[in-house]
CSV table of C-alpha atoms in Angstrom, one decimal:
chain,number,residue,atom,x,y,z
A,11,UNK,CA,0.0,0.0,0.0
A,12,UNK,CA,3.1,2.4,0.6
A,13,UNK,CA,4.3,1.8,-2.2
A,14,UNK,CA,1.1,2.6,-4.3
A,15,UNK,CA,0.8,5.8,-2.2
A,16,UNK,CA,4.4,6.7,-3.0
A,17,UNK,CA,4.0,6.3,-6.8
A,18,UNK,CA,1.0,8.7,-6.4
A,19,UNK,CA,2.3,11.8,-3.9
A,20,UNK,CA,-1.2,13.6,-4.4
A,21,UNK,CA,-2.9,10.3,-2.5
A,22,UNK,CA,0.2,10.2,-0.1
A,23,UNK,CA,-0.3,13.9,1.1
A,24,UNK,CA,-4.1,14.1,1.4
A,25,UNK,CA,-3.4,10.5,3.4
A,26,UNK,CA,-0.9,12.5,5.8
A,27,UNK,CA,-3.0,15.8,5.8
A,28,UNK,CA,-6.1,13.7,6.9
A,29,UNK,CA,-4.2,12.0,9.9
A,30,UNK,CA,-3.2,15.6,10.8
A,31,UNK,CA,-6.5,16.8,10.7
A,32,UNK,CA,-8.0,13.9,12.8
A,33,UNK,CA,-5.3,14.6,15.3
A,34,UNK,CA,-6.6,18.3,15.6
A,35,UNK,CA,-9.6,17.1,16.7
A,36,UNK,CA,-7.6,15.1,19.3
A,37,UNK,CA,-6.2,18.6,20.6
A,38,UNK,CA,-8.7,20.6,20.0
A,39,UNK,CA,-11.1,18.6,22.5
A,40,UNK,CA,-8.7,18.7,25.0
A,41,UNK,CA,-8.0,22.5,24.6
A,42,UNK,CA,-12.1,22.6,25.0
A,43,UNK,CA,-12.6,20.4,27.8
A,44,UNK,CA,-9.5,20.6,29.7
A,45,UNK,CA,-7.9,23.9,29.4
A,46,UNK,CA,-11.0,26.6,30.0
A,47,UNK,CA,-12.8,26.5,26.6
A,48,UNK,CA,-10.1,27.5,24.5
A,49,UNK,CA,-9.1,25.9,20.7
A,50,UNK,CA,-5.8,25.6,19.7
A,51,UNK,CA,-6.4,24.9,16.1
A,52,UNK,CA,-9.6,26.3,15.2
A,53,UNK,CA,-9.3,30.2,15.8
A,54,UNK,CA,-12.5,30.6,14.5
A,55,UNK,CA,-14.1,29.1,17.3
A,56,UNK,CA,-11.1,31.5,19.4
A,57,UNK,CA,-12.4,35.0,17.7
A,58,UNK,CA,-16.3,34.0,18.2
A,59,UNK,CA,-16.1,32.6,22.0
A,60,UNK,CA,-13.7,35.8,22.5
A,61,UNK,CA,-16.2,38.5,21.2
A,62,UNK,CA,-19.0,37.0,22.9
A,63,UNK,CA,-17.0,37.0,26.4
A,64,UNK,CA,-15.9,40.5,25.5
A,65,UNK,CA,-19.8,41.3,25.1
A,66,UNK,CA,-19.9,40.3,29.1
A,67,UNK,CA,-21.3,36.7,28.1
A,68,UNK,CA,-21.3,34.7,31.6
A,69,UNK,CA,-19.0,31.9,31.7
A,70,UNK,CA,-16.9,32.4,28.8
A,71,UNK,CA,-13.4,33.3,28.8
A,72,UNK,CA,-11.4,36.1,26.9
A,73,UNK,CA,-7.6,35.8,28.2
A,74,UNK,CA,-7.0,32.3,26.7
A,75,UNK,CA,-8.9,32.5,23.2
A,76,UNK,CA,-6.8,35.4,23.0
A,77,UNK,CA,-3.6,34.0,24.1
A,78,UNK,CA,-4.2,31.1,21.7
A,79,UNK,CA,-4.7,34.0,18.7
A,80,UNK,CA,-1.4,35.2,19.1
A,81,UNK,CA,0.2,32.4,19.7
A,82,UNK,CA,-1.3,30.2,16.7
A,83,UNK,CA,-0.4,33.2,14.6
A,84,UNK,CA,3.1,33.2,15.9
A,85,UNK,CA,3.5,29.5,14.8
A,86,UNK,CA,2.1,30.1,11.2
A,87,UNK,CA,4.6,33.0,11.0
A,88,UNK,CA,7.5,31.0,12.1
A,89,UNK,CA,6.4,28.3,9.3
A,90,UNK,CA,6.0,30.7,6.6
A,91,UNK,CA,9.1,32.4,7.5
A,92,UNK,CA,10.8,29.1,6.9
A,93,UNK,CA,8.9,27.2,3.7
A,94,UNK,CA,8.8,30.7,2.1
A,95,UNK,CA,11.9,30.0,-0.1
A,96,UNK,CA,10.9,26.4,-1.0
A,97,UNK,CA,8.6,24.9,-3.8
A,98,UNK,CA,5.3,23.7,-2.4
A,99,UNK,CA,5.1,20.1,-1.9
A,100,UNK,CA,6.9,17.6,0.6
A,101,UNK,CA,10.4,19.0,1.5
A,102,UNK,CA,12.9,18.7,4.4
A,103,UNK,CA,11.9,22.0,5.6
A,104,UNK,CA,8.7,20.6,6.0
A,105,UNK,CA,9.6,17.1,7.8
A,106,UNK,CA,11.5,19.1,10.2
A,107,UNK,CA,8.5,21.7,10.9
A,108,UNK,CA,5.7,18.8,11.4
A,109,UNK,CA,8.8,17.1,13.4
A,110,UNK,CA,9.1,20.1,15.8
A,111,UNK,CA,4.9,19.9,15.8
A,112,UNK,CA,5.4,16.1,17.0
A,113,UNK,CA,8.1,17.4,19.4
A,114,UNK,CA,6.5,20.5,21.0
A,115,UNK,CA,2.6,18.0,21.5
A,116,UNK,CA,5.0,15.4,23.1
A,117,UNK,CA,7.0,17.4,25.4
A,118,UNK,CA,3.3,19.2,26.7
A,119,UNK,CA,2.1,15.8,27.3
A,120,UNK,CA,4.7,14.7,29.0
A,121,UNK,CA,4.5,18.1,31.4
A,122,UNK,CA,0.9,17.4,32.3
A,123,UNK,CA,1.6,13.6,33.3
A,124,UNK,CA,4.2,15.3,35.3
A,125,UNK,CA,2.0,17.8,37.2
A,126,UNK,CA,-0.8,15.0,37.1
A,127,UNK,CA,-3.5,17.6,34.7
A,128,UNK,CA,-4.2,20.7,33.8
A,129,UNK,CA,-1.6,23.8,36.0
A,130,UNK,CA,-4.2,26.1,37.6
A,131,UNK,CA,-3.6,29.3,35.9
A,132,UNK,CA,-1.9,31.5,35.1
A,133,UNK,CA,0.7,28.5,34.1
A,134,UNK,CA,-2.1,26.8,32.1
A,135,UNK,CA,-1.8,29.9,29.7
A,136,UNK,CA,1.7,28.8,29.3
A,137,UNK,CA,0.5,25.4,27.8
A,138,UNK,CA,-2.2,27.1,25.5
A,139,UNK,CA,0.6,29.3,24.4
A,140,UNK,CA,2.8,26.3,23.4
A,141,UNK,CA,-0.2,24.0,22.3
A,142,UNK,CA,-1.7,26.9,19.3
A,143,UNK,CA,2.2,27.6,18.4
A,144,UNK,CA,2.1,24.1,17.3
A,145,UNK,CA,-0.7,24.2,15.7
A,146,UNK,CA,-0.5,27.7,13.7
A,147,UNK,CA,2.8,26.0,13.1
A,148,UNK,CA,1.6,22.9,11.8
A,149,UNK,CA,-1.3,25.0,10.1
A,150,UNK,CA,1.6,26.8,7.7
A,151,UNK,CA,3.0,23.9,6.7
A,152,UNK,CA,0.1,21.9,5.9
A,153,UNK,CA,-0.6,24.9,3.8
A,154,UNK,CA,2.5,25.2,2.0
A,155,UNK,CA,2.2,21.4,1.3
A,156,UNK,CA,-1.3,22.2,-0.6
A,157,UNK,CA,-3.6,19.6,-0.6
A,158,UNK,CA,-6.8,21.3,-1.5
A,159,UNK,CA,-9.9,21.1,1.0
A,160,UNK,CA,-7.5,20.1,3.9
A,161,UNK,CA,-6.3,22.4,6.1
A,162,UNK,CA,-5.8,20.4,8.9
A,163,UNK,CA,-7.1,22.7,11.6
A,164,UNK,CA,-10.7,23.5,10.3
A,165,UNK,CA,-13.2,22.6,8.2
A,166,UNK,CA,-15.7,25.2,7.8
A,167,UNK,CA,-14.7,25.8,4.0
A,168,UNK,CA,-14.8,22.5,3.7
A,169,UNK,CA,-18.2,22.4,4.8
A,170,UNK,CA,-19.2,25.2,2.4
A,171,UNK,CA,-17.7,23.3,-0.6
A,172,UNK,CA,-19.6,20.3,0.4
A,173,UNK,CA,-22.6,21.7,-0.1
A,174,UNK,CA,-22.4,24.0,-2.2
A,175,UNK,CA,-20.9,21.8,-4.8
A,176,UNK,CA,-23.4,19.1,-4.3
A,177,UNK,CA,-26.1,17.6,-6.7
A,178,UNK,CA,-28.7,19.2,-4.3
A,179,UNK,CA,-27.3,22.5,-5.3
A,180,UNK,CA,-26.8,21.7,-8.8
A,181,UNK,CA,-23.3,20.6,-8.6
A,182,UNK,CA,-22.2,17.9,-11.1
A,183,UNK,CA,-19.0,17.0,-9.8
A,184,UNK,CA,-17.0,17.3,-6.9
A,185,UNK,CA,-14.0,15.7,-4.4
A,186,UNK,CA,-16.5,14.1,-2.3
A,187,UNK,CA,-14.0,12.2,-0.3
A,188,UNK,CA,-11.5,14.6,0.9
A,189,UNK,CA,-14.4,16.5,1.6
A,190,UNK,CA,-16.1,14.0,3.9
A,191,UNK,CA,-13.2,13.0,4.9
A,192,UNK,CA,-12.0,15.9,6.7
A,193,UNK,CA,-15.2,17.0,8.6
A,194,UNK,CA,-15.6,12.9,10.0
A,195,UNK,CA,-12.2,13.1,11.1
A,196,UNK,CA,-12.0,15.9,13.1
A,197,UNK,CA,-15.3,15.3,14.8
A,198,UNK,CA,-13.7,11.6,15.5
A,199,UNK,CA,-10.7,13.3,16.6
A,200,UNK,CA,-12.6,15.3,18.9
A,201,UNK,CA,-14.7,12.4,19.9
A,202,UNK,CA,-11.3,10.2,20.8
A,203,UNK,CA,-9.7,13.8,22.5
A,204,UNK,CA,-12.9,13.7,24.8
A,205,UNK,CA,-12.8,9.9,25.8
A,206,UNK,CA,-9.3,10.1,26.7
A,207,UNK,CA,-9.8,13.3,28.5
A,208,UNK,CA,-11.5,11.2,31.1
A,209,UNK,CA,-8.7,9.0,31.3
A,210,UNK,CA,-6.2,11.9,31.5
A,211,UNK,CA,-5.2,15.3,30.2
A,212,UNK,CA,-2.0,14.2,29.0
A,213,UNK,CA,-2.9,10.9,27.0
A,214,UNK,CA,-4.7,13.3,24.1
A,215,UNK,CA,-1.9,15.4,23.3
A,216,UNK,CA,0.3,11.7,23.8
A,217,UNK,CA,-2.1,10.0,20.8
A,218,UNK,CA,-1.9,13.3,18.7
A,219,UNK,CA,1.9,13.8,19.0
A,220,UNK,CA,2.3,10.0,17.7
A,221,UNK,CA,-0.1,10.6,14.6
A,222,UNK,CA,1.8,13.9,14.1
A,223,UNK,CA,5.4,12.1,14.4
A,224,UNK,CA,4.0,9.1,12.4
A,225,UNK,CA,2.7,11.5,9.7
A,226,UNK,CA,6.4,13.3,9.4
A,227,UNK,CA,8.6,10.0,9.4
A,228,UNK,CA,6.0,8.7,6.9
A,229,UNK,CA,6.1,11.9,4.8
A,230,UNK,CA,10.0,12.0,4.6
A,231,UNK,CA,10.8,8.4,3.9
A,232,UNK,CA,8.1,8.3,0.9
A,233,UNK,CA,9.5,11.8,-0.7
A,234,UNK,CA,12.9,10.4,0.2
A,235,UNK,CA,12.8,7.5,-2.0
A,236,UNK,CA,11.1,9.5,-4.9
A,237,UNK,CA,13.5,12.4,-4.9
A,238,UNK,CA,16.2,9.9,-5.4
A,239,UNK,CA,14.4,7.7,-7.8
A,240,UNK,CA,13.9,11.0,-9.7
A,241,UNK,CA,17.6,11.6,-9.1
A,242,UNK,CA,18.9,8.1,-10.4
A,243,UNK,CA,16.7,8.0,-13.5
A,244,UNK,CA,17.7,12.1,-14.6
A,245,UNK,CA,21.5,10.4,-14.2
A,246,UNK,CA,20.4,7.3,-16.4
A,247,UNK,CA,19.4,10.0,-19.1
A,248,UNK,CA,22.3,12.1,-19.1
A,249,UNK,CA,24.5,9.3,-19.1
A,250,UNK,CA,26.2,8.7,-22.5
A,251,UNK,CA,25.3,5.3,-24.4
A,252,UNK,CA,27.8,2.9,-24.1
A,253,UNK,CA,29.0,2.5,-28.0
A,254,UNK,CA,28.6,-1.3,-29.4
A,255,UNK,CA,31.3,-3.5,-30.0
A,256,UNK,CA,32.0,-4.5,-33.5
């Protein structure tokens, strides 16, 4: 199966941008749930719970949606800053950015095992500060990498496209699958963030951190392989025919 997804890199990336995307889900729930309402992918969610607690709303925070803001836009900057002078598509650059994603969820989890859940505040603002970095971060990337109708960190467009490109709304064609495949697996990846959530804070951001790793090793070996097939067949050309013997 690899090595079918490896012949076709369109397949391979929407594969890897989909396990991303179910693996926001993962940290968005527990961003939700177990750090005071705040999303660290979906800043949509961020700006719309933040001007409704501005508004004087009862029971909705405004510090953390906004440190998450900052901080997720932080991340994409950092990413951008970094894939801005390479060609879209799978690159080192990019391995090493989802790597650091992988990194930064791992070394969070590992911090609320240690302090056995959530730090009361103000140090849980520290781990919503790190947590949307990683995200805005991984957010860039999965951008620059540019698989259509996955962003990774929401699906509203996608949502739009769905239906609005639909047979119901006159639609004759459309890529149904990605489509669907992105809004059931972020709602599964919120559903799987929430059931572990009850077992512990940090096992969410533990499963997302190994999709996230999985998804860069996975990534790097498959474009690996191709660049230097690519490599060994553009030498095979430019090599000079070897003249018969008479």
């Amino acid at each position: 199966m690899l090595t079918r997804l490896r012949a076709n890199s369109g397949t391979l990336h929407l594969a890897l941008m989909l396990a991303l995307t179910f693996s926001t889900g993962v940290v968005d729930a527990i961003g939700y749930l177990g750090l005071d309402k705040v999303f660290a992918g979906n800043m949509t969610g961020n700006v719309v719970i933040l001007g409704m607690a501005l508004a004087g709303a009862p029971g909705l925070p405004w510090l953390g949606p906004l440190i998450a803001l900052f901080a997720f836009m932080a991340g994409a900057v950092v990413g951008g800053r970094v894939l801005r002078p390479i060609k879209a598509g799978w690159t080192t650059r990019t391995t090493w950015l989802i790597t650091v994603v992988g990194l930064m969820l791992t070394a969070l989890a590992i911090t609320l095992f240690v302090l056995d859940g959530a730090p009361p505040q103000p140090w849980e603002y520290l781990i919503t500060t790190f947590l949307a970095m990683a995200m805005g971060l991984q957010a860039a990337t999965a951008r620059h990498i540019g698989v259509k109708d996955v962003t990774t960190v929401v699906v509203t467009s996608t949502i739009t496209g769905f239906a609005a490109d639909s047979r119901l709304a006159g639609g004759k064609g459309q890529p149904w699958f990605r489509r669907a495949a992105a809004i059931v697996l972020i709602a599964a990846g919120a559903g799987v963030g929430a059931l572990l959530l009850l077992l512990h804070i940090g096992w969410g951001l533990a499963a997302a951190a190994l999709v996230t790793v999985v998804v860069a090793v996975i990534g790097h070996v498959t474009a690996h392989v191709k660049h230097a097939e690519r490599a060994e067949a553009a030498s095979a050309e430019a090599a000079p025919a070897t003249p018969a013997k008479s």
